[in-house]
mmCIF file of N, CA and C in Angstrom:
data_model
loop_
_atom_site.group_PDB
_atom_site.id
_atom_site.type_symbol
_atom_site.label_atom_id
_atom_site.label_comp_id
_atom_site.label_asym_id
_atom_site.label_seq_id
_atom_site.Cartn_x
_atom_site.Cartn_y
_atom_site.Cartn_z
ATOM 1 N N MET A 1009 25.427 5.945 7.178
ATOM 2 C CA MET A 1009 25.342 4.807 8.075
ATOM 3 C C MET A 1009 23.970 4.141 7.972
ATOM 4 N N THR A 1010 22.931 4.941 8.036
ATOM 5 C CA THR A 1010 21.584 4.393 7.974
ATOM 6 C C THR A 1010 21.294 3.826 6.588
ATOM 7 N N ARG A 1011 21.792 4.491 5.580
ATOM 8 C CA ARG A 1011 21.561 4.044 4.208
ATOM 9 C C ARG A 1011 22.252 2.703 3.955
ATOM 10 N N LEU A 1012 23.468 2.533 4.461
ATOM 11 C CA LEU A 1012 24.176 1.266 4.279
ATOM 12 C C LEU A 1012 23.461 0.136 5.013
ATOM 13 N N LEU A 1013 22.942 0.432 6.189
ATOM 14 C CA LEU A 1013 22.207 -0.570 6.942
ATOM 15 C C LEU A 1013 20.931 -0.961 6.199
ATOM 16 N N LEU A 1014 20.268 0.012 5.626
ATOM 17 C CA LEU A 1014 19.060 -0.256 4.854
ATOM 18 C C LEU A 1014 19.375 -1.102 3.620
ATOM 19 N N TYR A 1015 20.498 -0.830 2.961
ATOM 20 C CA TYR A 1015 20.885 -1.614 1.788
ATOM 21 C C TYR A 1015 21.217 -3.057 2.150
ATOM 22 N N LYS A 1016 21.572 -3.321 3.387
ATOM 23 C CA LYS A 1016 21.859 -4.691 3.799
ATOM 24 C C LYS A 1016 20.610 -5.417 4.282
ATOM 25 N N ILE A 1017 19.717 -4.698 4.955
ATOM 26 C CA ILE A 1017 18.535 -5.342 5.523
ATOM 27 C C ILE A 1017 17.472 -5.596 4.468
ATOM 28 N N LEU A 1018 17.278 -4.680 3.549
ATOM 29 C CA LEU A 1018 16.212 -4.802 2.562
ATOM 30 C C LEU A 1018 16.332 -6.053 1.683
ATOM 31 N N PRO A 1019 17.500 -6.407 1.134
ATOM 32 C CA PRO A 1019 17.566 -7.646 0.332
ATOM 33 C C PRO A 1019 17.301 -8.903 1.148
ATOM 34 N N VAL A 1020 17.735 -8.919 2.404
ATOM 35 C CA VAL A 1020 17.478 -10.085 3.247
ATOM 36 C C VAL A 1020 15.979 -10.204 3.512
ATOM 37 N N PHE A 1021 15.331 -9.084 3.795
ATOM 38 C CA PHE A 1021 13.891 -9.086 4.022
ATOM 39 C C PHE A 1021 13.143 -9.557 2.782
ATOM 40 N N MET A 1022 13.532 -9.088 1.617
ATOM 41 C CA MET A 1022 12.862 -9.483 0.381
ATOM 42 C C MET A 1022 13.068 -10.976 0.089
ATOM 43 N N ALA A 1023 14.271 -11.493 0.342
ATOM 44 C CA ALA A 1023 14.533 -12.915 0.115
ATOM 45 C C ALA A 1023 13.697 -13.774 1.061
ATOM 46 N N LEU A 1024 13.583 -13.366 2.325
ATOM 47 C CA LEU A 1024 12.758 -14.113 3.272
ATOM 48 C C LEU A 1024 11.282 -14.040 2.897
ATOM 49 N N LEU A 1025 10.846 -12.914 2.390
ATOM 50 C CA LEU A 1025 9.457 -12.764 1.955
ATOM 51 C C LEU A 1025 9.152 -13.715 0.802
ATOM 52 N N VAL A 1026 10.049 -13.809 -0.162
ATOM 53 C CA VAL A 1026 9.856 -14.734 -1.285
ATOM 54 C C VAL A 1026 9.892 -16.177 -0.792
ATOM 55 N N LEU A 1027 10.800 -16.478 0.134
ATOM 56 C CA LEU A 1027 10.907 -17.839 0.655
ATOM 57 C C LEU A 1027 9.635 -18.251 1.384
ATOM 58 N N PHE A 1028 9.140 -17.406 2.289
ATOM 59 C CA PHE A 1028 7.968 -17.773 3.065
ATOM 60 C C PHE A 1028 6.682 -17.738 2.247
ATOM 61 N N SER A 1029 6.642 -16.985 1.179
ATOM 62 C CA SER A 1029 5.436 -16.973 0.352
ATOM 63 C C SER A 1029 5.361 -18.196 -0.560
ATOM 64 N N THR A 1030 6.462 -18.878 -0.786
ATOM 65 C CA THR A 1030 6.450 -20.046 -1.662
ATOM 66 C C THR A 1030 6.473 -21.368 -0.908
ATOM 67 N N VAL A 1031 6.608 -21.359 0.410
ATOM 68 C CA VAL A 1031 6.668 -22.595 1.190
ATOM 69 C C VAL A 1031 5.253 -23.057 1.510
ATOM 70 N N SER A 1032 5.004 -24.342 1.285
ATOM 71 C CA SER A 1032 3.726 -24.932 1.662
ATOM 72 C C SER A 1032 3.890 -25.628 3.011
ATOM 73 N N ILE A 1033 2.866 -25.522 3.862
ATOM 74 C CA ILE A 1033 2.935 -26.090 5.202
ATOM 75 C C ILE A 1033 1.734 -26.999 5.402
ATOM 76 N N ALA A 1034 1.967 -28.201 5.945
ATOM 77 C CA ALA A 1034 0.890 -29.130 6.271
ATOM 78 C C ALA A 1034 0.790 -29.213 7.794
ATOM 79 N N ILE A 1035 -0.407 -28.948 8.318
ATOM 80 C CA ILE A 1035 -0.665 -29.013 9.751
ATOM 81 C C ILE A 1035 -1.558 -30.229 9.990
ATOM 82 N N GLU A 1036 -1.052 -31.175 10.768
ATOM 83 C CA GLU A 1036 -1.795 -32.402 11.016
ATOM 84 C C GLU A 1036 -2.257 -32.423 12.475
ATOM 85 N N LYS A 1037 -3.548 -32.719 12.671
ATOM 86 C CA LYS A 1037 -4.139 -32.788 14.014
ATOM 87 C C LYS A 1037 -4.715 -34.183 14.224
ATOM 88 N N HIS A 1038 -4.523 -34.709 15.440
ATOM 89 C CA HIS A 1038 -5.063 -36.018 15.786
ATOM 90 C C HIS A 1038 -6.068 -35.831 16.919
ATOM 91 N N TYR A 1039 -7.311 -36.282 16.679
ATOM 92 C CA TYR A 1039 -8.380 -36.188 17.666
ATOM 93 C C TYR A 1039 -8.723 -37.588 18.152
ATOM 94 N N CYS A 1040 -8.972 -37.681 19.429
ATOM 95 C CA CYS A 1040 -9.505 -38.914 20.001
ATOM 96 C C CYS A 1040 -10.867 -38.543 20.586
ATOM 97 N N GLY A 1041 -11.919 -38.889 19.885
ATOM 98 C CA GLY A 1041 -13.248 -38.407 20.238
ATOM 99 C C GLY A 1041 -13.339 -36.945 19.825
ATOM 100 N N ASP A 1042 -13.640 -36.089 20.785
ATOM 101 C CA ASP A 1042 -13.662 -34.646 20.520
ATOM 102 C C ASP A 1042 -12.453 -33.941 21.125
ATOM 103 N N VAL A 1043 -11.522 -34.690 21.672
ATOM 104 C CA VAL A 1043 -10.364 -34.120 22.364
ATOM 105 C C VAL A 1043 -9.176 -34.098 21.408
ATOM 106 N N LEU A 1044 -8.543 -32.930 21.309
ATOM 107 C CA LEU A 1044 -7.351 -32.785 20.478
ATOM 108 C C LEU A 1044 -6.164 -33.383 21.217
ATOM 109 N N ILE A 1045 -5.512 -34.354 20.614
ATOM 110 C CA ILE A 1045 -4.402 -35.041 21.262
ATOM 111 C C ILE A 1045 -3.060 -34.443 20.850
ATOM 112 N N ASP A 1046 -2.845 -34.245 19.544
ATOM 113 C CA ASP A 1046 -1.542 -33.777 19.090
ATOM 114 C C ASP A 1046 -1.707 -32.917 17.839
ATOM 115 N N VAL A 1047 -0.845 -31.917 17.730
ATOM 116 C CA VAL A 1047 -0.765 -31.060 16.550
ATOM 117 C C VAL A 1047 0.698 -31.034 16.119
ATOM 118 N N SER A 1048 0.943 -31.244 14.833
ATOM 119 C CA SER A 1048 2.325 -31.187 14.345
ATOM 120 C C SER A 1048 2.349 -30.500 12.992
ATOM 121 N N MET A 1049 3.520 -29.938 12.686
ATOM 122 C CA MET A 1049 3.616 -29.197 11.432
ATOM 123 C C MET A 1049 4.391 -29.938 10.361
ATOM 124 N N PHE A 1050 5.477 -30.472 10.538
ATOM 125 C CA PHE A 1050 6.238 -31.038 9.422
ATOM 126 C C PHE A 1050 6.346 -32.560 9.501
ATOM 127 N N VAL A 1051 5.903 -33.145 10.597
ATOM 128 C CA VAL A 1051 5.958 -34.592 10.759
ATOM 129 C C VAL A 1051 4.551 -35.096 11.061
ATOM 130 N N GLU A 1052 4.401 -36.405 11.094
ATOM 131 C CA GLU A 1052 3.097 -36.997 11.365
ATOM 132 C C GLU A 1052 2.751 -36.829 12.845
ATOM 133 N N ALA A 1053 1.491 -36.532 13.128
ATOM 134 C CA ALA A 1053 1.046 -36.359 14.515
ATOM 135 C C ALA A 1053 1.064 -37.696 15.237
ATOM 136 N N GLU A 1054 1.378 -37.644 16.550
ATOM 137 C CA GLU A 1054 1.423 -38.872 17.340
ATOM 138 C C GLU A 1054 0.014 -39.417 17.534
ATOM 139 N N LYS A 1055 -0.094 -40.722 17.467
ATOM 140 C CA LYS A 1055 -1.383 -41.379 17.650
ATOM 141 C C LYS A 1055 -1.555 -41.715 19.129
ATOM 142 N N CYS A 1056 -2.800 -41.820 19.550
ATOM 143 C CA CYS A 1056 -3.061 -42.175 20.948
ATOM 144 C C CYS A 1056 -3.125 -43.699 21.098
ATOM 145 N N GLN A 1057 -3.158 -44.179 22.354
ATOM 146 C CA GLN A 1057 -3.200 -45.628 22.582
ATOM 147 C C GLN A 1057 -4.558 -46.215 22.221
ATOM 148 N N MET A 1058 -5.583 -45.398 22.164
ATOM 149 C CA MET A 1058 -6.908 -45.891 21.818
ATOM 150 C C MET A 1058 -6.944 -46.434 20.395
ATOM 151 N N GLU A 1059 -6.144 -45.859 19.535
ATOM 152 C CA GLU A 1059 -6.158 -46.282 18.141
ATOM 153 C C GLU A 1059 -5.605 -47.685 17.989
ATOM 154 N N THR A 1060 -4.629 -48.079 18.802
ATOM 155 C CA THR A 1060 -4.101 -49.441 18.719
ATOM 156 C C THR A 1060 -5.124 -50.453 19.219
ATOM 157 N N LEU A 1061 -5.922 -50.039 20.220
ATOM 158 C CA LEU A 1061 -6.978 -50.933 20.708
ATOM 159 C C LEU A 1061 -8.136 -51.010 19.733
ATOM 160 N N GLU A 1062 -8.371 -49.973 18.997
ATOM 161 C CA GLU A 1062 -9.498 -49.927 18.079
ATOM 162 C C GLU A 1062 -9.246 -50.684 16.783
ATOM 163 N N VAL A 1063 -8.022 -51.146 16.595
ATOM 164 C CA VAL A 1063 -7.747 -51.959 15.403
ATOM 165 C C VAL A 1063 -8.574 -53.235 15.474
ATOM 166 N N LEU A 1064 -8.754 -53.732 16.679
ATOM 167 C CA LEU A 1064 -9.540 -54.948 16.858
ATOM 168 C C LEU A 1064 -11.032 -54.668 16.691
ATOM 169 N N GLN A 1065 -11.454 -53.459 17.041
ATOM 170 C CA GLN A 1065 -12.864 -53.101 16.900
ATOM 171 C C GLN A 1065 -13.134 -52.604 15.484
ATOM 172 N N GLU A 1066 -14.401 -52.583 15.115
ATOM 173 C CA GLU A 1066 -14.751 -52.118 13.784
ATOM 174 C C GLU A 1066 -14.885 -50.608 13.727
ATOM 175 N N LYS A 1067 -15.373 -50.000 14.785
ATOM 176 C CA LYS A 1067 -15.649 -48.568 14.794
ATOM 177 C C LYS A 1067 -14.516 -47.842 15.516
ATOM 178 N N SER A 1068 -14.076 -46.738 14.920
ATOM 179 C CA SER A 1068 -12.975 -45.976 15.489
ATOM 180 C C SER A 1068 -13.487 -44.626 15.974
ATOM 181 N N CYS A 1069 -13.016 -44.212 17.167
ATOM 182 C CA CYS A 1069 -13.392 -42.888 17.660
ATOM 183 C C CYS A 1069 -12.301 -41.859 17.348
ATOM 184 N N CYS A 1070 -11.171 -42.307 16.851
ATOM 185 C CA CYS A 1070 -10.052 -41.402 16.538
ATOM 186 C C CYS A 1070 -10.150 -40.941 15.084
ATOM 187 N N LYS A 1071 -9.696 -39.739 14.873
ATOM 188 C CA LYS A 1071 -9.667 -39.227 13.499
ATOM 189 C C LYS A 1071 -8.472 -38.289 13.332
ATOM 190 N N ASP A 1072 -7.991 -38.229 12.110
ATOM 191 C CA ASP A 1072 -6.879 -37.343 11.753
ATOM 192 C C ASP A 1072 -7.417 -36.255 10.838
ATOM 193 N N GLU A 1073 -6.956 -35.034 11.080
ATOM 194 C CA GLU A 1073 -7.364 -33.893 10.263
ATOM 195 C C GLU A 1073 -6.095 -33.222 9.736
ATOM 196 N N ILE A 1074 -6.044 -33.005 8.434
ATOM 197 C CA ILE A 1074 -4.862 -32.395 7.820
ATOM 198 C C ILE A 1074 -5.288 -31.111 7.124
ATOM 199 N N GLN A 1075 -4.610 -30.018 7.484
ATOM 200 C CA GLN A 1075 -4.825 -28.736 6.829
ATOM 201 C C GLN A 1075 -3.553 -28.388 6.062
ATOM 202 N N VAL A 1076 -3.723 -28.058 4.813
ATOM 203 C CA VAL A 1076 -2.576 -27.706 3.977
ATOM 204 C C VAL A 1076 -2.666 -26.229 3.629
ATOM 205 N N VAL A 1077 -1.634 -25.485 3.992
ATOM 206 C CA VAL A 1077 -1.521 -24.077 3.616
ATOM 207 C C VAL A 1077 -0.577 -24.035 2.426
ATOM 208 N N LYS A 1078 -1.157 -23.836 1.246
ATOM 209 C CA LYS A 1078 -0.340 -23.877 0.030
ATOM 210 C C LYS A 1078 0.349 -22.544 -0.189
ATOM 211 N N GLY A 1079 1.589 -22.630 -0.580
ATOM 212 C CA GLY A 1079 2.350 -21.435 -0.932
ATOM 213 C C GLY A 1079 2.140 -21.107 -2.396
ATOM 214 N N GLN A 1080 2.751 -20.078 -2.808
ATOM 215 C CA GLN A 1080 2.632 -19.639 -4.196
ATOM 216 C C GLN A 1080 3.435 -20.578 -5.088
ATOM 217 N N ASP A 1081 2.814 -21.060 -6.165
ATOM 218 C CA ASP A 1081 3.481 -22.016 -7.052
ATOM 219 C C ASP A 1081 4.378 -21.328 -8.069
ATOM 220 N N GLU A 1082 3.902 -20.232 -8.611
ATOM 221 C CA GLU A 1082 4.655 -19.582 -9.671
ATOM 222 C C GLU A 1082 4.966 -18.148 -9.290
ATOM 223 N N LEU A 1083 6.165 -17.762 -9.547
ATOM 224 C CA LEU A 1083 6.561 -16.375 -9.357
ATOM 225 C C LEU A 1083 6.675 -15.740 -10.725
ATOM 226 N N SER A 1084 6.090 -14.596 -10.886
ATOM 227 C CA SER A 1084 6.160 -13.925 -12.179
ATOM 228 C C SER A 1084 7.006 -12.668 -12.048
ATOM 229 N N VAL A 1085 7.828 -12.467 -13.030
ATOM 230 C CA VAL A 1085 8.671 -11.280 -13.083
ATOM 231 C C VAL A 1085 8.087 -10.361 -14.146
ATOM 232 N N THR A 1086 7.782 -9.147 -13.748
ATOM 233 C CA THR A 1086 7.240 -8.199 -14.713
ATOM 234 C C THR A 1086 8.310 -7.185 -15.068
ATOM 235 N N SER A 1087 8.263 -6.731 -16.281
ATOM 236 C CA SER A 1087 9.206 -5.715 -16.718
ATOM 237 C C SER A 1087 8.436 -4.446 -17.055
ATOM 238 N N SER A 1088 9.158 -3.410 -17.392
ATOM 239 C CA SER A 1088 8.492 -2.156 -17.732
ATOM 240 C C SER A 1088 7.762 -2.249 -19.079
ATOM 241 N N ASP A 1089 8.081 -3.260 -19.877
ATOM 242 C CA ASP A 1089 7.389 -3.446 -21.151
ATOM 243 C C ASP A 1089 5.959 -3.950 -20.938
ATOM 244 N N ASP A 1090 5.687 -4.582 -19.794
ATOM 245 C CA ASP A 1090 4.351 -5.096 -19.518
ATOM 246 C C ASP A 1090 3.384 -3.990 -19.103
ATOM 247 N N LEU A 1091 3.894 -2.829 -18.742
ATOM 248 C CA LEU A 1091 3.041 -1.724 -18.315
ATOM 249 C C LEU A 1091 2.501 -0.985 -19.537
ATOM 250 N N ASP A 1092 1.287 -0.449 -19.399
ATOM 251 C CA ASP A 1092 0.767 0.346 -20.509
ATOM 252 C C ASP A 1092 1.414 1.738 -20.480
ATOM 253 N N ILE A 1093 1.124 2.548 -21.465
ATOM 254 C CA ILE A 1093 1.831 3.820 -21.656
ATOM 255 C C ILE A 1093 1.561 4.798 -20.519
ATOM 256 N N LYS A 1094 0.325 4.788 -19.956
ATOM 257 C CA LYS A 1094 0.014 5.688 -18.847
ATOM 258 C C LYS A 1094 0.799 5.323 -17.591
ATOM 259 N N GLN A 1095 0.929 4.033 -17.340
ATOM 260 C CA GLN A 1095 1.699 3.590 -16.179
ATOM 261 C C GLN A 1095 3.178 3.897 -16.354
ATOM 262 N N GLN A 1096 3.685 3.762 -17.567
ATOM 263 C CA GLN A 1096 5.091 4.088 -17.813
ATOM 264 C C GLN A 1096 5.351 5.570 -17.612
ATOM 265 N N TYR A 1097 4.430 6.432 -18.091
ATOM 266 C CA TYR A 1097 4.583 7.880 -17.874
ATOM 267 C C TYR A 1097 4.537 8.222 -16.391
ATOM 268 N N PHE A 1098 3.609 7.617 -15.663
ATOM 269 C CA PHE A 1098 3.504 7.876 -14.238
ATOM 270 C C PHE A 1098 4.777 7.450 -13.512
ATOM 271 N N PHE A 1099 5.272 6.250 -13.831
ATOM 272 C CA PHE A 1099 6.481 5.748 -13.182
ATOM 273 C C PHE A 1099 7.678 6.641 -13.500
ATOM 274 N N ALA A 1100 7.817 7.053 -14.745
ATOM 275 C CA ALA A 1100 8.944 7.904 -15.133
ATOM 276 C C ALA A 1100 8.863 9.272 -14.469
ATOM 277 N N SER A 1101 7.660 9.863 -14.418
ATOM 278 C CA SER A 1101 7.533 11.180 -13.785
ATOM 279 C C SER A 1101 7.732 11.090 -12.279
ATOM 280 N N TYR A 1102 7.262 10.013 -11.666
ATOM 281 C CA TYR A 1102 7.478 9.838 -10.229
ATOM 282 C C TYR A 1102 8.957 9.673 -9.925
ATOM 283 N N LEU A 1103 9.633 8.865 -10.695
ATOM 284 C CA LEU A 1103 11.059 8.648 -10.481
ATOM 285 C C LEU A 1103 11.844 9.940 -10.696
ATOM 286 N N PHE A 1104 11.502 10.705 -11.731
ATOM 287 C CA PHE A 1104 12.179 11.961 -12.012
ATOM 288 C C PHE A 1104 11.967 12.962 -10.873
ATOM 289 N N SER A 1105 10.729 13.090 -10.395
ATOM 290 C CA SER A 1105 10.460 14.045 -9.317
ATOM 291 C C SER A 1105 11.098 13.597 -8.005
ATOM 292 N N TYR A 1106 11.177 12.288 -7.776
ATOM 293 C CA TYR A 1106 11.798 11.788 -6.552
ATOM 294 C C TYR A 1106 13.297 12.049 -6.563
ATOM 295 N N LEU A 1107 13.936 11.765 -7.680
ATOM 296 C CA LEU A 1107 15.382 11.945 -7.734
ATOM 297 C C LEU A 1107 15.781 13.416 -7.707
ATOM 298 N N ASN A 1108 14.941 14.292 -8.247
ATOM 299 C CA ASN A 1108 15.266 15.710 -8.243
ATOM 300 C C ASN A 1108 14.839 16.427 -6.967
ATOM 301 N N SER A 1109 14.210 15.722 -6.044
ATOM 302 C CA SER A 1109 13.799 16.361 -4.795
ATOM 303 C C SER A 1109 14.962 16.517 -3.814
ATOM 304 N N PHE A 1110 16.054 15.824 -4.058
ATOM 305 C CA PHE A 1110 17.209 15.927 -3.178
ATOM 306 C C PHE A 1110 18.115 17.048 -3.658
ATOM 307 N N GLU A 1111 18.548 17.860 -2.718
ATOM 308 C CA GLU A 1111 19.476 18.941 -3.040
ATOM 309 C C GLU A 1111 20.873 18.506 -2.641
ATOM 310 N N SER A 1112 21.803 18.753 -3.511
ATOM 311 C CA SER A 1112 23.171 18.411 -3.168
ATOM 312 C C SER A 1112 23.772 19.527 -2.317
ATOM 313 N N LEU A 1113 24.713 19.153 -1.508
ATOM 314 C CA LEU A 1113 25.380 20.132 -0.661
ATOM 315 C C LEU A 1113 26.315 20.982 -1.516
ATOM 316 N N PRO A 1114 26.464 22.258 -1.158
ATOM 317 C CA PRO A 1114 27.394 23.086 -1.933
ATOM 318 C C PRO A 1114 28.832 22.612 -1.710
ATOM 319 N N LYS A 1115 29.621 22.753 -2.745
ATOM 320 C CA LYS A 1115 31.006 22.308 -2.655
ATOM 321 C C LYS A 1115 31.761 23.238 -1.715
ATOM 322 N N GLN A 1116 32.389 22.635 -0.727
ATOM 323 C CA GLN A 1116 33.110 23.425 0.261
ATOM 324 C C GLN A 1116 34.506 23.758 -0.272
ATOM 325 N N THR A 1117 34.858 25.015 -0.173
ATOM 326 C CA THR A 1117 36.199 25.422 -0.590
ATOM 327 C C THR A 1117 37.077 25.521 0.643
ATOM 328 N N ILE A 1118 38.207 24.922 0.551
ATOM 329 C CA ILE A 1118 39.165 24.956 1.644
ATOM 330 C C ILE A 1118 40.309 25.857 1.181
ATOM 331 N N PRO A 1119 40.444 27.061 1.783
ATOM 332 C CA PRO A 1119 41.430 28.014 1.275
ATOM 333 C C PRO A 1119 42.877 27.576 1.495
ATOM 334 N N HIS A 1120 43.151 26.817 2.511
ATOM 335 C CA HIS A 1120 44.543 26.445 2.806
ATOM 336 C C HIS A 1120 44.856 25.011 2.395
ATOM 337 N N GLN A 1121 44.141 24.491 1.417
ATOM 338 C CA GLN A 1121 44.329 23.105 1.003
ATOM 339 C C GLN A 1121 45.707 22.905 0.355
ATOM 340 N N ASP A 1122 46.148 23.840 -0.471
ATOM 341 C CA ASP A 1122 47.423 23.695 -1.170
ATOM 342 C C ASP A 1122 48.570 24.398 -0.445
ATOM 343 N N TYR A 1123 48.356 24.835 0.781
ATOM 344 C CA TYR A 1123 49.380 25.569 1.541
ATOM 345 C C TYR A 1123 50.416 24.596 2.072
ATOM 346 N N ALA A 1124 51.659 24.878 1.816
ATOM 347 C CA ALA A 1124 52.756 24.077 2.340
ATOM 348 C C ALA A 1124 53.423 24.871 3.460
ATOM 349 N N PRO A 1125 53.587 24.308 4.642
ATOM 350 C CA PRO A 1125 54.233 25.054 5.726
ATOM 351 C C PRO A 1125 55.710 25.300 5.410
ATOM 352 N N PRO A 1126 56.266 26.338 5.992
ATOM 353 C CA PRO A 1126 57.683 26.645 5.712
ATOM 354 C C PRO A 1126 58.604 25.606 6.333
ATOM 355 N N ASN A 1127 59.773 25.468 5.717
ATOM 356 C CA ASN A 1127 60.770 24.545 6.245
ATOM 357 C C ASN A 1127 61.386 25.138 7.507
ATOM 358 N N LEU A 1128 61.529 24.310 8.521
ATOM 359 C CA LEU A 1128 62.142 24.764 9.763
ATOM 360 C C LEU A 1128 63.650 24.578 9.664
ATOM 361 N N VAL A 1129 64.357 25.678 9.842
ATOM 362 C CA VAL A 1129 65.810 25.620 9.784
ATOM 363 C C VAL A 1129 66.371 25.311 11.165
ATOM 364 N N HIS A 1130 65.761 25.935 12.160
ATOM 365 C CA HIS A 1130 66.213 25.722 13.535
ATOM 366 C C HIS A 1130 65.004 25.397 14.395
ATOM 367 N N ASP A 1131 65.280 24.711 15.456
ATOM 368 C CA ASP A 1131 64.207 24.406 16.393
ATOM 369 C C ASP A 1131 63.981 25.635 17.266
ATOM 370 N N ILE A 1132 62.817 26.243 17.158
ATOM 371 C CA ILE A 1132 62.533 27.512 17.832
ATOM 372 C C ILE A 1132 62.515 27.326 19.341
ATOM 373 N N HIS A 1133 62.036 26.198 19.839
ATOM 374 C CA HIS A 1133 62.005 25.967 21.289
ATOM 375 C C HIS A 1133 63.418 25.956 21.890
ATOM 376 N N VAL A 1134 64.341 25.385 21.172
ATOM 377 C CA VAL A 1134 65.722 25.345 21.676
ATOM 378 C C VAL A 1134 66.355 26.724 21.556
ATOM 379 N N LEU A 1135 66.096 27.467 20.473
ATOM 380 C CA LEU A 1135 66.675 28.802 20.312
ATOM 381 C C LEU A 1135 66.175 29.757 21.391
ATOM 382 N N ASP A 1136 64.913 29.701 21.711
ATOM 383 C CA ASP A 1136 64.364 30.596 22.730
ATOM 384 C C ASP A 1136 64.492 30.027 24.137
ATOM 385 N N GLU A 1137 65.024 28.835 24.235
ATOM 386 C CA GLU A 1137 65.208 28.127 25.509
ATOM 387 C C GLU A 1137 63.909 28.046 26.285
ATOM 388 N N VAL A 1138 62.878 27.618 25.579
ATOM 389 C CA VAL A 1138 61.563 27.398 26.182
ATOM 390 C C VAL A 1138 61.352 25.892 26.233
ATOM 391 N N TYR A 1139 61.228 25.372 27.449
ATOM 392 C CA TYR A 1139 61.079 23.922 27.627
ATOM 393 C C TYR A 1139 59.784 23.662 28.344
ATOM 394 N N LEU A 1140 59.048 22.723 27.844
ATOM 395 C CA LEU A 1140 57.799 22.340 28.478
ATOM 396 C C LEU A 1140 58.067 21.234 29.493
ATOM 397 N N ILE A 1141 57.579 21.455 30.681
ATOM 398 C CA ILE A 1141 57.843 20.464 31.745
ATOM 399 C C ILE A 1141 56.576 19.702 32.032
#
C-alpha cells in the first residue's frame, strides 16, 4: 500500500520540481515617492493617480521596479556513460548491496491446498434430525 502510494506521488513531485525550476517569474513594484503602492507577479502593476498628474510636469516622483527571477534555461540529461569508471563502480556496488539487503519471505507450504472434500450423499442434519433454530 505504501509502496504504491510512493510510486504515484514521486513522479508527480518530480514533474512539479522540473516545472517550477524552469519557470521564470517577473515581479513588478510601483513606488510613489518612497511608498510602495502595488506589487504584481504576472501582470503590470497598477499605477497611482499621481503619475497621470505628473505627465504635465517634467519631474516624476513615481518609479517602477522590475525583478526577474530567471528559471533554468536548459535541462541536461546525463547517462551512465558520462560517469567516470570510479563513479560507475560505486553506483554498481551501491545498487547491488541495496538490492541484496532485502530478504525474501520463505515460501509458505499449505498442506491442504490440493485436498478435495468428500462428496455428500445425504444431508447429515436431516438424517440426525438436528435443526438449528
